[in-house]
Amino acid sequence: MPSKTIAQNTVTPIKTNRVIWYGFLSVLVLIGVYGLIMRMEMGLISTNLTSNVPWGAWVAFYIYFVGLSAGAFLLSSLIFVFGMEKYEKIGREALLAAILSMVLAMMFISLDLGRMERFWHSLVYFNPFSVLAYEVRFYGLYVLILIAELYLSMRQDLIKNARKNDLKGKIAKICSLGSTDLSKESEARDHKWLKILGSIGIPIAIFGVHGGTGALFAVVKAQHYWNSAVFPVIFVVSALVSGTALLITFYIIRQKVKGGRVDKAMVQSLAGLMIGFLIVDIGLQFYEYLISAYSLDHQALDTLAILFGGKFSFIAFWLVQTFIGAVVPIFLYLKFKESVNALLTAAIMVVLGIVAVRFNIVVPPLLIPQLAGLSGGYYFPSSVEWMTSVGVIGFGLLLYSLAVSILPVDLSRPIEKMGERSER
Amino acid sequence: MAKENINEKISRRDFFKPNFSGAKAWAAELFAEDETKPKETKWAMLIDLQKCIGCDTCTVSCKAENRTPPGVTYNVVLKEEVGTFPNVTKVNIPRPCMQCDQPACKQVCPVKATYKMKNGIVAIDYNRCIGCRYCMVACPYGARYFDFGENYEQEMLGYNSYQTNEYGVEKRERKKKAPVGIVRKCHFCFHRLQRGEEPACVETCLGDARYIGDLNNPDSIVSKLVHSGRAVRLKEYMATEPRVYYLK
């Protein structure tokens, strides 16, 4: 059998690749642990944050990962709520990525808290006028919905896996939560509940989780650059951009690692979505700049000056956000749509580009002093901030790699309607 | 109660009819303006910019009084040169916390650690603040500072041995305890006001440019000057309704 020989030939490289990959991630996590110890030992003095620039890299990464999560989830809702079966293959992966992104976002924001040990205050005490107070609760609700959805979408495969007696089987047995119903009716019930939960999740993700995170910034009247109603919308759209890009990246890389066939039609369709969202995002961002510029407010104008011509503007805005994050991906999509590798490159570039978008949202307005005569700010993340960020992201990739190798993230069998298009 | 009603042969409909008389009386009592009762003190500060000589004494005395660590300065004097030579003038604007009546910081705080006291002062609960720094971002006056845990132990022996009893809490050693890791700001020297003293900046001002007083009392100097028509506030368009007034 040809497939068997392929399997035999590829065993060794896959194993070494796996060792290298997990070794690499462990190094990242160890760097992060070192950074975390420094952070715990010294407090926020280990960062380059000041009273002038109170928010920095950790907040930027926090909104970045909330965005990834919301984007991935909304993509999954295309499948589970709107029944777009052509994306079926990435449905569970989208939910998994959404959960893990949320975990990372929460890790980043707890790193950022001055009193980490008091994080529970945000759940116990409630200010009904604070956007952030609602956000915290929305995050909790949202993660619960995501976990329930992921469980329902994998339930039958978990039960099947639980029959095996290896580690994977044992974990599947725990994750299946004692359910053993493999009947068609139970599957239909799962799908019904997926649809219900997804329908509840969509407004929570759009208005609660990510629109709300945008509103967190937009309501701050003191920061003119943030204070516009288009801001929450930009957040949601850029979430869709980064979430779609992340899923394209994960899907293609995983297929390549497994030696599976990449569903080119689906990737092209997803890439089209990504580029479409990206163009809408750029358009809305243009309006955001226009609104700031038209206000003629000196703070807003100074923010734009820093954004377009400040010390780090060449790297943060022109190179990463504009060139890597937008121009090259659009070019690759238009010119090399037939090449999966080109689309993968485009997706990775977008994932990186949105990081710069998030930094450019958080940092530039804070560099402008609130009153003439107050000292202005300067901010570049400190080594501890970089180390912890690298560590948290490495930890996230580690969790993801473990999850995809243990949990039945791939469909065990294609659903009936798309039987012909399924591979192998 | 029920027994009386039965004896009076009250109809069932009347019995179940809601009776708000008690609530009405309570509400009337609650909203009644008692003219005889003196209104509570509501603090406000007034700074006469014509008298300010930009000596920074307020900043220094504030630091001494509140023993604020490096990087935390409740009061600063903003010094600006306006105009081009030879038509130049120097403007000094001392900036404490504005103790806004509609504080942007209070609005955004997720845990209600920042709150408005009845006496007009915006307070921070050091034991509740989680250090998210949202309030710092939201303050239009840059009046909030994060305590990064630094100290003056190198310059000043015994700096760590105790902290000022801000908000009337007991003095304690400066360790990795609150207020380290949380947000701090000027509170009109609330602990001094409680003792019947003026805030440190008001007391030490060389030019006698700063006044503290009760805006609810029409006879106070601050009240009279605030209503003199000369008083302005910083960034009034922010709708924060500051309680710090400036005389131009």
Short mmCIF file of C-alpha atoms in Angstrom, two decimals, chain A residues 39-47 49-56 58-59 112-116 118-123 125-133 136-137 215-217 219-224 226 297 299 366 369-374, chain B residues 71-72 76-80 93 95 98 104-112 114 125-150 176-182 234-240:
data_model
loop_
_atom_site.label_atom_id
_atom_site.label_comp_id
_atom_site.label_asym_id
_atom_site.label_seq_id
_atom_site.Cartn_x
_atom_site.Cartn_y
_atom_site.Cartn_z
CA ARG A 39 8.30 40.38 36.88
CA MET A 40 7.13 38.84 40.16
CA GLU A 41 10.30 39.75 41.99
CA MET A 42 10.55 43.36 40.87
CA GLY A 43 6.96 44.27 40.13
CA LEU A 44 6.12 46.59 37.28
CA ILE A 45 9.45 48.41 37.67
CA SER A 46 10.80 45.60 35.50
CA THR A 47 8.84 47.08 32.60
CA LEU A 49 6.09 51.54 31.61
CA THR A 50 5.87 54.87 33.39
CA SER A 51 3.11 57.02 34.79
CA ASN A 52 3.14 58.82 31.44
CA VAL A 53 2.78 55.66 29.40
CA PRO A 54 0.86 53.34 31.68
CA TRP A 55 -0.08 50.79 29.03
CA GLY A 56 2.36 49.01 26.78
CA TRP A 58 1.19 43.51 27.50
CA VAL A 59 -1.99 45.47 26.85
CA ASP A 112 -0.08 43.70 33.35
CA LEU A 113 -1.99 44.13 36.61
CA GLY A 114 -0.08 46.00 39.26
CA ARG A 115 -1.53 43.71 41.88
CA MET A 116 -1.79 40.38 40.15
CA ARG A 118 -6.08 40.82 43.32
CA PHE A 119 -7.37 39.75 39.90
CA TRP A 120 -10.42 38.27 41.62
CA HIS A 121 -11.47 41.77 42.68
CA SER A 122 -12.55 42.31 39.11
CA LEU A 123 -15.12 39.55 39.49
CA TYR A 125 -16.51 44.08 42.84
CA PHE A 126 -18.55 45.59 40.09
CA ASN A 127 -18.75 49.13 38.79
CA PRO A 128 -21.84 49.24 36.56
CA PHE A 129 -20.45 52.30 34.74
CA SER A 130 -17.14 50.74 33.74
CA VAL A 131 -16.78 49.09 30.35
CA LEU A 132 -13.92 47.02 31.69
CA ALA A 133 -16.12 45.60 34.44
CA VAL A 136 -14.29 40.81 32.39
CA ARG A 137 -17.65 39.13 32.78
CA ALA A 215 -15.21 50.36 23.44
CA LEU A 216 -12.81 50.12 26.36
CA PHE A 217 -10.58 52.46 24.36
CA VAL A 219 -14.99 55.63 25.69
CA VAL A 220 -11.84 57.31 26.96
CA LYS A 221 -12.60 60.92 26.17
CA ALA A 222 -9.20 62.04 27.39
CA GLN A 223 -7.49 60.24 24.51
CA HIS A 224 -8.78 61.90 21.37
CA TRP A 226 -9.33 56.53 20.64
CA ASP A 297 -7.09 68.81 18.42
CA GLN A 299 -3.34 65.80 21.05
CA LEU A 366 -0.19 57.76 25.55
CA PRO A 369 1.19 64.57 27.67
CA GLN A 370 -2.32 65.44 28.80
CA LEU A 371 -1.44 69.03 29.71
CA ALA A 372 1.15 71.27 28.10
CA GLY A 373 4.11 71.27 30.47
CA LEU A 374 3.73 67.70 31.70
CA GLY B 71 7.86 59.04 40.08
CA VAL B 72 4.76 59.80 42.13
CA VAL B 76 3.29 69.59 39.90
CA VAL B 77 3.70 73.12 38.60
CA LEU B 78 3.40 73.32 34.84
CA LYS B 79 5.62 76.08 33.54
CA GLU B 80 5.02 77.44 30.11
CA ILE B 93 -0.06 76.37 36.49
CA ARG B 95 -1.74 71.00 38.99
CA MET B 98 -8.91 68.25 40.18
CA ALA B 104 -13.46 60.14 34.33
CA CYS B 105 -11.30 57.94 36.53
CA LYS B 106 -14.22 56.86 38.70
CA GLN B 107 -16.26 56.10 35.60
CA VAL B 108 -13.78 53.60 34.17
CA CYS B 109 -12.58 51.84 37.33
CA PRO B 110 -13.75 48.22 37.01
CA VAL B 111 -13.70 47.49 40.73
CA LYS B 112 -14.94 50.80 42.17
CA THR B 114 -11.87 55.04 42.90
CA ASP B 125 -9.23 52.45 48.00
CA TYR B 126 -5.66 51.17 48.21
CA ASN B 127 -6.85 47.77 49.31
CA ARG B 128 -9.17 47.30 46.37
CA CYS B 129 -7.26 48.75 43.40
CA ILE B 130 -5.96 46.01 41.12
CA GLY B 131 -3.47 48.24 39.31
CA CYS B 132 -4.99 48.02 35.83
CA ARG B 133 -4.15 51.71 35.23
CA TYR B 134 -7.30 52.35 33.21
CA CYS B 135 -7.95 55.45 35.34
CA MET B 136 -4.53 56.86 34.46
CA VAL B 137 -5.31 56.57 30.79
CA ALA B 138 -8.71 58.16 31.31
CA CYS B 139 -7.62 61.15 33.43
CA PRO B 140 -7.55 64.28 31.23
CA TYR B 141 -5.18 66.03 33.65
CA GLY B 142 -2.48 63.39 34.01
CA ALA B 143 -3.01 63.62 37.75
CA ARG B 144 -2.65 59.92 38.47
CA TYR B 145 0.57 58.10 39.15
CA PHE B 146 1.45 54.47 39.39
CA ASP B 147 3.48 53.43 42.43
CA PHE B 148 6.20 51.23 40.95
CA GLY B 149 7.57 50.45 44.40
CA GLU B 150 10.63 52.68 44.20
CA LYS B 176 5.76 45.37 48.86
CA LYS B 177 2.34 46.17 50.24
CA ALA B 178 -0.25 48.67 49.08
CA PRO B 179 0.11 51.36 47.85
CA VAL B 180 2.91 49.67 45.91
CA GLY B 181 1.59 48.33 42.61
CA ILE B 182 -1.48 50.53 42.52
CA LEU B 234 -8.75 73.38 33.20
CA LYS B 235 -10.23 71.57 30.20
CA GLU B 236 -13.82 72.45 31.00
CA TYR B 237 -14.85 70.95 27.66
CA MET B 238 -14.08 67.52 29.09
CA ALA B 239 -17.25 67.84 31.21
CA THR B 240 -15.41 66.54 34.24
#
